């Protein structure tokens, strides 16, 4: 009787075929368990791959440089246009010269320094430098007529400079001429040459030719 009871109990506790619920799932249908695990793992791998692909696409979208937009080539300014612009700019600045203001400036400095004509010339130089800011685009002036840019200066300013130079000894004029010439040459080398020095050099060469000749003699050209 005890043996029959034990066997009956074991038979009763054994899982039935097809029972895939609860604790009996693994024991009742092991093939189905492996299939479900495989499907679950495949689904996880697929989801991770899709996420990585989506992340790569976003990075490529963000970091991919945009193609440069080609603009229209800039047109080069013709020499004639440059010449016209330079002339107009210089003329506009020379028109700002006030002969009354210049005369008053030199009159005051003569009273303060009556025996120092070089100081008078320095004040004239400062006045020109203050009024004329235009830079030379063609230091050789190959595009311009003879006498440019001095011929752009008003006649009354030219006459005033001529009168002023006549009151100054030749030795002082020569010294000032050499100083202006050296400064002008330095500015041309550095690309900062302005018209103010050239105008003064032209005026001295025209109204005080001795300064030019004396300079050439000092340099050994005469």
Coordinates of C-alpha atoms in Angstrom, one line a residue:
X1 CA 0.0 0.0 0.0
X2 CA 2.7 2.6 0.8
X3 CA 4.5 1.9 -2.5
X4 CA 1.4 2.4 -4.5
X5 CA 0.7 5.7 -2.7
X6 CA 4.2 7.0 -3.5
X7 CA 4.0 6.0 -7.1
X8 CA 0.6 7.5 -7.5
X9 CA 1.8 10.7 -5.9
X10 CA 4.8 11.0 -8.3
X11 CA 2.6 10.3 -11.3
X12 CA 0.2 13.0 -10.1
X13 CA 3.0 15.6 -9.6
X14 CA 4.6 15.0 -13.0
X15 CA 3.8 17.8 -15.6
X16 CA 1.4 17.0 -18.3
X17 CA 2.4 17.3 -21.9
X18 CA 1.5 20.6 -23.4
X19 CA 1.3 22.4 -20.0
X20 CA 3.4 25.5 -20.7
X21 CA 2.3 27.7 -17.9
X22 CA 3.8 28.7 -14.6
X23 CA 6.7 26.8 -13.2
X24 CA 6.1 23.8 -15.6
X25 CA 7.0 25.9 -18.7
X26 CA 10.7 24.9 -18.9
X27 CA 10.1 21.3 -18.1
X28 CA 6.9 20.8 -20.2
X29 CA 8.2 22.4 -23.4
X30 CA 12.0 23.1 -23.5
X31 CA 12.1 23.6 -27.3
X32 CA 9.5 26.4 -27.1
X33 CA 11.5 28.1 -24.3
X34 CA 14.7 28.1 -26.5
X35 CA 12.8 29.5 -29.4
X36 CA 11.3 32.3 -27.4
X37 CA 14.7 33.2 -25.9
X38 CA 16.2 33.2 -29.4
X39 CA 13.4 35.5 -30.7
X40 CA 13.9 37.8 -27.8
X41 CA 17.6 38.1 -28.3
X42 CA 17.2 38.6 -32.0
X43 CA 14.7 41.4 -31.4
X44 CA 17.1 43.1 -28.9
X45 CA 20.0 42.9 -31.4
X46 CA 17.8 44.3 -34.2
X47 CA 16.7 47.2 -32.0
X48 CA 20.3 48.1 -31.0
X49 CA 21.4 48.0 -34.6
X50 CA 18.6 50.3 -35.7
X51 CA 19.5 52.7 -32.8
X52 CA 23.2 52.7 -33.8
X53 CA 22.3 53.3 -37.5
X54 CA 20.0 56.2 -36.5
X55 CA 22.8 57.7 -34.3
X56 CA 25.3 57.4 -37.2
X57 CA 22.9 59.1 -39.6
X58 CA 22.4 62.0 -37.2
X59 CA 26.2 62.4 -36.7
X60 CA 26.7 62.4 -40.4
X61 CA 23.9 64.9 -40.9
X62 CA 25.4 67.2 -38.3
X63 CA 29.1 66.9 -39.2
X64 CA 28.8 66.8 -43.0
X65 CA 30.0 70.1 -44.3
X66 CA 27.8 72.0 -46.7
X67 CA 29.0 72.5 -50.2
X68 CA 30.5 76.0 -50.7
X69 CA 28.4 78.3 -52.8
X70 CA 30.3 79.7 -55.7
X71 CA 29.8 83.4 -56.1
X72 CA 30.3 85.5 -59.1
X73 CA 33.9 86.5 -59.7
X74 CA 34.7 90.0 -58.7
X75 CA 35.5 92.4 -61.5
X76 CA 38.9 94.0 -61.4
X77 CA 39.0 97.8 -61.3
X78 CA 40.5 99.2 -64.5
X79 CA 43.5 101.5 -64.3
X80 CA 41.3 104.3 -65.7
X81 CA 38.8 103.9 -62.9
X82 CA 41.6 103.9 -60.3
X83 CA 43.0 107.1 -61.8
X84 CA 39.7 108.8 -61.7
X85 CA 39.0 107.8 -58.1
X86 CA 42.4 108.9 -56.9
X87 CA 42.1 112.2 -58.7
X88 CA 38.6 112.9 -57.3
X89 CA 39.7 112.0 -53.8
X90 CA 42.8 114.2 -53.9
X91 CA 40.9 117.1 -55.4
X92 CA 38.2 116.9 -52.7
X93 CA 40.9 117.0 -50.0
X94 CA 42.8 119.9 -51.6
X95 CA 39.6 121.9 -51.8
X96 CA 39.6 121.8 -48.0
X97 CA 42.6 124.1 -47.9
X98 CA 41.9 127.5 -46.4
X99 CA 44.4 130.1 -47.6
X100 CA 43.3 132.4 -44.7
X101 CA 43.9 129.7 -42.2
X102 CA 47.3 128.8 -43.6
X103 CA 48.4 132.4 -43.7
X104 CA 47.4 132.9 -40.1
X105 CA 49.2 129.8 -39.1
X106 CA 52.5 130.9 -40.7
X107 CA 52.1 134.4 -39.4
X108 CA 51.8 133.2 -35.8
X109 CA 54.7 130.8 -36.0
X110 CA 56.9 133.6 -37.5
X111 CA 56.1 135.8 -34.5
X112 CA 57.1 133.0 -32.1
X113 CA 60.1 131.8 -34.0
X114 CA 61.3 134.7 -36.2
X115 CA 64.8 133.3 -36.6
X116 CA 63.9 129.7 -37.2
X117 CA 62.5 129.4 -40.8
X118 CA 62.8 125.6 -40.6
X119 CA 60.0 125.7 -38.0
X120 CA 57.8 127.6 -40.5
X121 CA 58.4 124.9 -43.1
X122 CA 57.6 122.2 -40.5
X123 CA 54.2 123.9 -39.9
X124 CA 53.5 124.0 -43.6
X125 CA 54.4 120.3 -43.8
X126 CA 52.1 119.5 -40.8
X127 CA 49.2 121.5 -42.4
X128 CA 49.5 119.5 -45.7
X129 CA 49.8 116.2 -43.9
X130 CA 46.6 117.1 -41.9
X131 CA 44.6 118.0 -44.9
X132 CA 45.8 115.5 -47.5
X133 CA 45.1 111.9 -46.4
X134 CA 45.0 110.2 -49.8
X135 CA 47.5 107.5 -50.5
X136 CA 49.2 107.0 -53.8
X137 CA 48.0 104.0 -55.7
X138 CA 50.7 104.5 -58.4
X139 CA 54.0 105.8 -56.9
X140 CA 55.5 106.1 -60.3
X141 CA 52.6 108.3 -61.5
X142 CA 52.8 106.6 -64.9
X143 CA 49.1 107.1 -65.5
X144 CA 49.2 110.9 -64.8
X145 CA 50.2 114.0 -66.6
X146 CA 53.4 115.9 -65.9
X147 CA 53.1 118.2 -62.9
X148 CA 50.5 116.0 -61.1
X149 CA 49.6 116.3 -58.3
X150 CA 51.0 119.8 -57.7
X151 CA 48.9 121.1 -60.6
X152 CA 45.8 120.2 -58.6
X153 CA 46.7 122.7 -55.9
X154 CA 44.8 126.0 -56.0
X155 CA 46.8 128.9 -57.5
X156 CA 46.6 131.1 -54.4
X157 CA 48.2 128.3 -52.3
X158 CA 51.0 127.9 -54.9
X159 CA 51.6 131.7 -54.8
X160 CA 51.7 131.7 -51.0
X161 CA 54.3 128.9 -51.0
X162 CA 56.4 130.7 -53.6
X163 CA 56.4 133.8 -51.4
X164 CA 57.3 131.9 -48.3
X165 CA 60.2 130.1 -49.9
X166 CA 61.7 133.4 -51.1
X167 CA 62.0 134.5 -47.4
X168 CA 64.0 131.5 -46.4
X169 CA 67.8 131.0 -47.0
X170 CA 68.8 128.4 -49.6
X171 CA 70.6 126.3 -47.0
X172 CA 67.5 125.9 -44.9
X173 CA 65.4 125.1 -48.0
X174 CA 68.0 122.5 -49.1
X175 CA 67.9 120.8 -45.7
X176 CA 64.1 120.7 -45.6
X177 CA 64.0 119.4 -49.2
X178 CA 66.4 116.5 -48.3
X179 CA 64.3 115.7 -45.2
X180 CA 61.1 115.6 -47.2
X181 CA 62.7 113.5 -49.9
X182 CA 64.0 110.9 -47.4
X183 CA 60.6 110.7 -45.6
X184 CA 58.8 110.3 -48.9
X185 CA 61.2 107.5 -50.1
X186 CA 60.7 105.7 -46.8
X187 CA 56.9 105.9 -47.1
X188 CA 57.0 104.6 -50.6
X189 CA 59.0 101.6 -49.5
X190 CA 56.5 100.8 -46.8
X191 CA 53.5 101.4 -49.0
X192 CA 52.2 104.4 -47.1
X193 CA 53.3 107.1 -49.4
X194 CA 51.0 110.1 -49.5
X195 CA 50.5 113.0 -51.8
X196 CA 51.4 115.7 -49.2
X197 CA 55.1 115.1 -49.4
X198 CA 55.2 114.9 -53.2
X199 CA 53.3 118.2 -53.5
X200 CA 55.8 119.9 -51.3
X201 CA 58.7 118.4 -53.1
X202 CA 57.3 119.6 -56.5
X203 CA 56.6 123.1 -55.2
X204 CA 60.2 123.4 -53.9
X205 CA 61.7 122.0 -57.1
X206 CA 59.6 124.5 -59.1
X207 CA 60.0 127.7 -57.0
X208 CA 63.4 126.9 -55.5
X209 CA 65.4 125.1 -58.1
X210 CA 68.6 125.6 -56.2
X211 CA 67.4 123.2 -53.6
X212 CA 67.2 120.4 -56.2
X213 CA 70.6 121.3 -57.6
X214 CA 72.2 121.5 -54.2
X215 CA 70.8 118.1 -53.3
X216 CA 72.2 116.5 -56.4
X217 CA 75.6 118.1 -55.7
X218 CA 75.6 116.7 -52.2
X219 CA 74.7 113.3 -53.5
X220 CA 77.4 113.4 -56.2
X221 CA 75.0 113.7 -59.2
X222 CA 76.2 117.1 -60.4

